[in-house]
Amino acid sequence: MFTDQGLRINVLRIILIFIFTIYSIRLFGMQILSGEIYLTRAQDISRRTYSIPTQRGEIFDRNRTRALAINRDSFGVSITPAEVPRGKMDGVIETISPILGISPNEIRDKLPSQYIQLYQPLEIASNVSFSVIASLAERKNELPGVSWQSKFIRNYSDLGSLSHVIGYVGDITRDELTTLYNLGYQQGDVIGKAGIERQYDELLRGRQGWETRTVDSRGRHITGRENVIRQPPEMGKNLILTIDLDLQTLVEKALGPRIGSALVIRPSTGEILAMVSYPWYDPNIFTERLPSDYRALIDDPNKPLINRTIQSNYPPASTFKIIMTTGVLSENVFPGDQTILCRGVINYGNRDWNCHIKTGHGRLNLRGGIAQSCNIFYWTIGRDYLGIERIVSYAIEYGYGEITGVDLPGEIPGFIPTPQWKERRFHERWAGGDTMNTSIGQGYTLVTPIQMANMVCMVVNNGKVFKPHILKEVRDPNTNVIESFVIPELLHESSISPEVFAGVRQDMRAVIREGTAVYPMNIRTVEIAGKTGTGEAGFTDRWHSWFTAYAPYNSTNPDEMIVLSIIVEAVNTWEWWAPYASAIIFQGHFAKQDYDTAVRALGFQYLMPVQGRVE
């Protein structure tokens, strides 16, 4: 019996030793081998990290006379998924949904299933009013895991036509987060969606701060300085734009409620002084109003979200004759004293090609051809003297078919057709009629208004084109200049001789003095050189109205020169408005007059049926 009892004791000892050994090994593994993992888990449970919102950098005009984009106080609402008891999430969502005015599905979309055990707050609503926060606070005991914090939101001060330049901001989407996560972006961040807000988001966004607090088993904060770790936020950089607000307002009013675009640029630096695209929109819609307002913008047939200056293609029409004239002068294929007879119509390819003057212009030399914008003259020049290959080469030399690189997102390149392209696209050979269409800026040729402006900048600068830009300076919150863009960036330098460009400038001046723009551009304040254009758009009673020009003509001071490019689309009632609007802009800018005064000075009161009549 002693032997049996001793055996049982020995077996028990072995079992106890085995259990102790197993627990010791397990304890060793947990404390030594996996200690950091469990320590991190414990810290995750006992600590809560909260982001401290930063202020987005502000945006100013070139003279810092007005803040175009500022910040104002609001609230954001978040849910910490791990703090919501299992099975209670749907109830919490259904409770807060009507209070926040957000559908339950929208809230669920912001709480992915992989975050269900996360002890980090995820923002589900921004721009929340104090009254909504008060309603949430009244039901705090029913809403585990729900929290709120003060938050700055973007506010735009009566931007009008500057909305396309400034853009707007919005909550980061899941797709954007996937792309930008490695750059420090997080769930709940606000990022730029369009315009300058998007182009320079990394400068504007700043850096959010954070605060880590120790909590007890019930999630209550444990008081004491040692239980709080805090990193203050860093405000974003302020941006100073090249936009001249007085000129922007003048251009905006001159274009008026007409679908189209107008751009003013300084050719010596590439600074964009004014950029107007109509219709525009109110960027505050994206932070202050209902989703239905945004949907109305999307569904608007006039596409107000499109910046027509850089995102719409148009046939250049007769403005393309500047390129044709450059080719003629550079190639010496048509002597200056040689003429072409315009009888109003020519026959080619078994069809009649009609000039815009039915009775014809008579005999015209090169200067007369561009001044009168004679189609028959340029049809003949293109088909019989230059040829499509040289026409294409000069168009490319002027930057057509390529983006300008302006510091705004979404720019499109336009298009220059070639015989090779037509064969690939339509399986047809290039015909003489195609060359004739291209010679007057019709057919397949497409350009953007900013490319049109760059074309004139090249003429003014004897072949140099500086990269168009809207950002002038970057400043810190204390207004110290961090980076300046005063020195222009050369975009392209042509090999065409200065003498050729001098001849083109003289021909453009002839358009104003004796050509198609002699009446609307009858301005004594400043000498102008430019070119009109009337582009076909599929209507029988309306056309695109182009005008591109620069002033002062023959100025010796590059800092006072400006280039203007303006188009009024054919969807508007036909009134050939582009040259008249340009006259108002040049008059107002160089005479230092506002819109109403400039209209009176030019005697254009009777031309204001759409925009309020000036008495």
mmCIF file of N, CA and C in Angstrom, residues 310-355:
data_model
loop_
_atom_site.group_PDB
_atom_site.id
_atom_site.type_symbol
_atom_site.label_atom_id
_atom_site.label_comp_id
_atom_site.label_asym_id
_atom_site.label_seq_id
_atom_site.Cartn_x
_atom_site.Cartn_y
_atom_site.Cartn_z
ATOM 1 N N ILE A 310 -8.791 75.680 -69.525
ATOM 2 C CA ILE A 310 -7.787 74.627 -69.692
ATOM 3 C C ILE A 310 -8.401 73.263 -69.964
ATOM 4 N N GLN A 311 -9.730 73.141 -69.877
ATOM 5 C CA GLN A 311 -10.364 71.831 -69.985
ATOM 6 C C GLN A 311 -11.372 71.718 -71.110
ATOM 7 N N SER A 312 -11.412 72.696 -72.003
ATOM 8 C CA SER A 312 -12.322 72.633 -73.147
ATOM 9 C C SER A 312 -11.542 72.899 -74.430
ATOM 10 N N ASN A 313 -11.826 72.089 -75.455
ATOM 11 C CA ASN A 313 -11.199 72.239 -76.768
ATOM 12 C C ASN A 313 -12.138 72.954 -77.720
ATOM 13 N N TYR A 314 -11.565 73.821 -78.552
ATOM 14 C CA TYR A 314 -12.351 74.538 -79.557
ATOM 15 C C TYR A 314 -11.559 74.591 -80.864
ATOM 16 N N PRO A 315 -12.256 74.670 -81.999
ATOM 17 C CA PRO A 315 -11.534 74.970 -83.240
ATOM 18 C C PRO A 315 -11.000 76.404 -83.152
ATOM 19 N N PRO A 316 -9.728 76.631 -83.474
ATOM 20 C CA PRO A 316 -9.161 77.975 -83.311
ATOM 21 C C PRO A 316 -9.682 78.981 -84.324
ATOM 22 N N ALA A 317 -10.315 78.507 -85.383
ATOM 23 C CA ALA A 317 -10.869 79.380 -86.418
ATOM 24 C C ALA A 317 -9.775 80.302 -86.965
ATOM 25 N N SER A 318 -10.125 81.546 -87.255
ATOM 26 C CA SER A 318 -9.186 82.421 -87.966
ATOM 27 C C SER A 318 -8.015 82.885 -87.123
ATOM 28 N N THR A 319 -8.047 82.652 -85.817
ATOM 29 C CA THR A 319 -6.850 82.965 -85.023
ATOM 30 C C THR A 319 -5.670 82.104 -85.480
ATOM 31 N N PHE A 320 -5.969 80.961 -86.111
ATOM 32 C CA PHE A 320 -4.920 80.075 -86.618
ATOM 33 C C PHE A 320 -4.111 80.743 -87.733
ATOM 34 N N LYS A 321 -4.667 81.810 -88.294
ATOM 35 C CA LYS A 321 -3.965 82.509 -89.375
ATOM 36 C C LYS A 321 -2.697 83.199 -88.883
ATOM 37 N N ILE A 322 -2.576 83.384 -87.572
ATOM 38 C CA ILE A 322 -1.311 83.868 -87.011
ATOM 39 C C ILE A 322 -0.218 82.837 -87.260
ATOM 40 N N ILE A 323 -0.548 81.569 -87.064
ATOM 41 C CA ILE A 323 0.414 80.496 -87.311
ATOM 42 C C ILE A 323 0.717 80.401 -88.804
ATOM 43 N N MET A 324 -0.317 80.523 -89.627
ATOM 44 C CA MET A 324 -0.112 80.476 -91.074
ATOM 45 C C MET A 324 0.782 81.619 -91.530
ATOM 46 N N THR A 325 0.571 82.809 -91.004
ATOM 47 C CA THR A 325 1.395 83.962 -91.367
ATOM 48 C C THR A 325 2.841 83.745 -90.945
ATOM 49 N N THR A 326 3.024 83.170 -89.771
ATOM 50 C CA THR A 326 4.378 82.855 -89.310
ATOM 51 C C THR A 326 5.070 81.915 -90.284
ATOM 52 N N GLY A 327 4.357 80.891 -90.732
ATOM 53 C CA GLY A 327 4.929 79.939 -91.678
ATOM 54 C C GLY A 327 5.292 80.591 -92.995
ATOM 55 N N VAL A 328 4.416 81.455 -93.506
ATOM 56 C CA VAL A 328 4.677 82.130 -94.778
ATOM 57 C C VAL A 328 5.921 83.013 -94.681
ATOM 58 N N LEU A 329 6.016 83.805 -93.601
ATOM 59 C CA LEU A 329 7.167 84.707 -93.441
ATOM 60 C C LEU A 329 8.453 83.934 -93.208
ATOM 61 N N SER A 330 8.364 82.850 -92.451
ATOM 62 C CA SER A 330 9.559 82.092 -92.121
ATOM 63 C C SER A 330 10.070 81.287 -93.311
ATOM 64 N N GLU A 331 9.180 80.745 -94.117
ATOM 65 C CA GLU A 331 9.570 79.896 -95.244
ATOM 66 C C GLU A 331 9.822 80.685 -96.527
ATOM 67 N N ASN A 332 9.433 81.970 -96.536
ATOM 68 C CA ASN A 332 9.613 82.810 -97.725
ATOM 69 C C ASN A 332 8.953 82.195 -98.966
ATOM 70 N N VAL A 333 7.773 81.632 -98.773
ATOM 71 C CA VAL A 333 7.090 80.968 -99.893
ATOM 72 C C VAL A 333 6.123 81.915 -100.612
ATOM 73 N N PHE A 334 5.910 83.111 -100.055
ATOM 74 C CA PHE A 334 4.945 84.027 -100.656
ATOM 75 C C PHE A 334 5.460 85.457 -100.452
ATOM 76 N N PRO A 335 6.008 86.076 -101.474
ATOM 77 C CA PRO A 335 6.564 87.427 -101.339
ATOM 78 C C PRO A 335 5.533 88.421 -100.825
ATOM 79 N N GLY A 336 6.017 89.414 -100.078
ATOM 80 C CA GLY A 336 5.116 90.377 -99.464
ATOM 81 C C GLY A 336 4.302 91.181 -100.440
ATOM 82 N N ASP A 337 4.823 91.402 -101.670
ATOM 83 C CA ASP A 337 4.079 92.198 -102.632
ATOM 84 C C ASP A 337 3.205 91.346 -103.548
ATOM 85 N N GLN A 338 3.262 90.039 -103.414
ATOM 86 C CA GLN A 338 2.426 89.157 -104.233
ATOM 87 C C GLN A 338 1.007 89.149 -103.680
ATOM 88 N N THR A 339 0.035 88.969 -104.550
ATOM 89 C CA THR A 339 -1.365 89.013 -104.121
ATOM 90 C C THR A 339 -2.110 87.775 -104.582
ATOM 91 N N ILE A 340 -3.236 87.563 -103.932
ATOM 92 C CA ILE A 340 -4.179 86.509 -104.308
ATOM 93 C C ILE A 340 -5.541 87.161 -104.496
ATOM 94 N N LEU A 341 -6.229 86.793 -105.547
ATOM 95 C CA LEU A 341 -7.525 87.384 -105.848
ATOM 96 C C LEU A 341 -8.632 86.617 -105.140
ATOM 97 N N CYS A 342 -9.416 87.345 -104.363
ATOM 98 C CA CYS A 342 -10.587 86.756 -103.689
ATOM 99 C C CYS A 342 -11.849 87.277 -104.362
ATOM 100 N N ARG A 343 -12.558 86.375 -105.041
ATOM 101 C CA ARG A 343 -13.837 86.745 -105.674
ATOM 102 C C ARG A 343 -15.041 86.335 -104.814
ATOM 103 N N GLY A 344 -14.756 85.831 -103.607
ATOM 104 C CA GLY A 344 -15.847 85.425 -102.730
ATOM 105 C C GLY A 344 -16.099 83.933 -102.725
ATOM 106 N N VAL A 345 -15.602 83.233 -103.741
ATOM 107 C CA VAL A 345 -15.818 81.789 -103.812
ATOM 108 C C VAL A 345 -14.737 81.175 -104.703
ATOM 109 N N ILE A 346 -14.285 79.971 -104.328
ATOM 110 C CA ILE A 346 -13.431 79.178 -105.206
ATOM 111 C C ILE A 346 -14.001 77.771 -105.245
ATOM 112 N N ASN A 347 -13.674 77.079 -106.344
ATOM 113 C CA ASN A 347 -14.163 75.712 -106.490
ATOM 114 C C ASN A 347 -12.991 74.756 -106.339
ATOM 115 N N TYR A 348 -13.188 73.766 -105.451
ATOM 116 C CA TYR A 348 -12.146 72.752 -105.271
ATOM 117 C C TYR A 348 -12.819 71.463 -104.811
ATOM 118 N N GLY A 349 -12.412 70.356 -105.411
ATOM 119 C CA GLY A 349 -12.978 69.063 -105.042
ATOM 120 C C GLY A 349 -14.452 68.962 -105.335
ATOM 121 N N ASN A 350 -14.877 69.547 -106.467
ATOM 122 C CA ASN A 350 -16.282 69.489 -106.893
ATOM 123 C C ASN A 350 -17.234 70.152 -105.892
ATOM 124 N N ARG A 351 -16.749 71.171 -105.236
ATOM 125 C CA ARG A 351 -17.626 71.937 -104.334
ATOM 126 C C ARG A 351 -17.148 73.376 -104.278
ATOM 127 N N ASP A 352 -18.050 74.289 -103.891
ATOM 128 C CA ASP A 352 -17.711 75.699 -103.754
ATOM 129 C C ASP A 352 -17.275 75.987 -102.322
ATOM 130 N N TRP A 353 -16.207 76.747 -102.187
ATOM 131 C CA TRP A 353 -15.691 77.196 -100.892
ATOM 132 C C TRP A 353 -15.910 78.704 -100.819
ATOM 133 N N ASN A 354 -16.775 79.127 -99.913
ATOM 134 C CA ASN A 354 -17.191 80.528 -99.852
ATOM 135 C C ASN A 354 -16.438 81.302 -98.782
ATOM 136 N N CYS A 355 -16.000 82.485 -99.142
ATOM 137 C CA CYS A 355 -15.405 83.401 -98.169
ATOM 138 C C CYS A 355 -16.528 84.042 -97.353
#
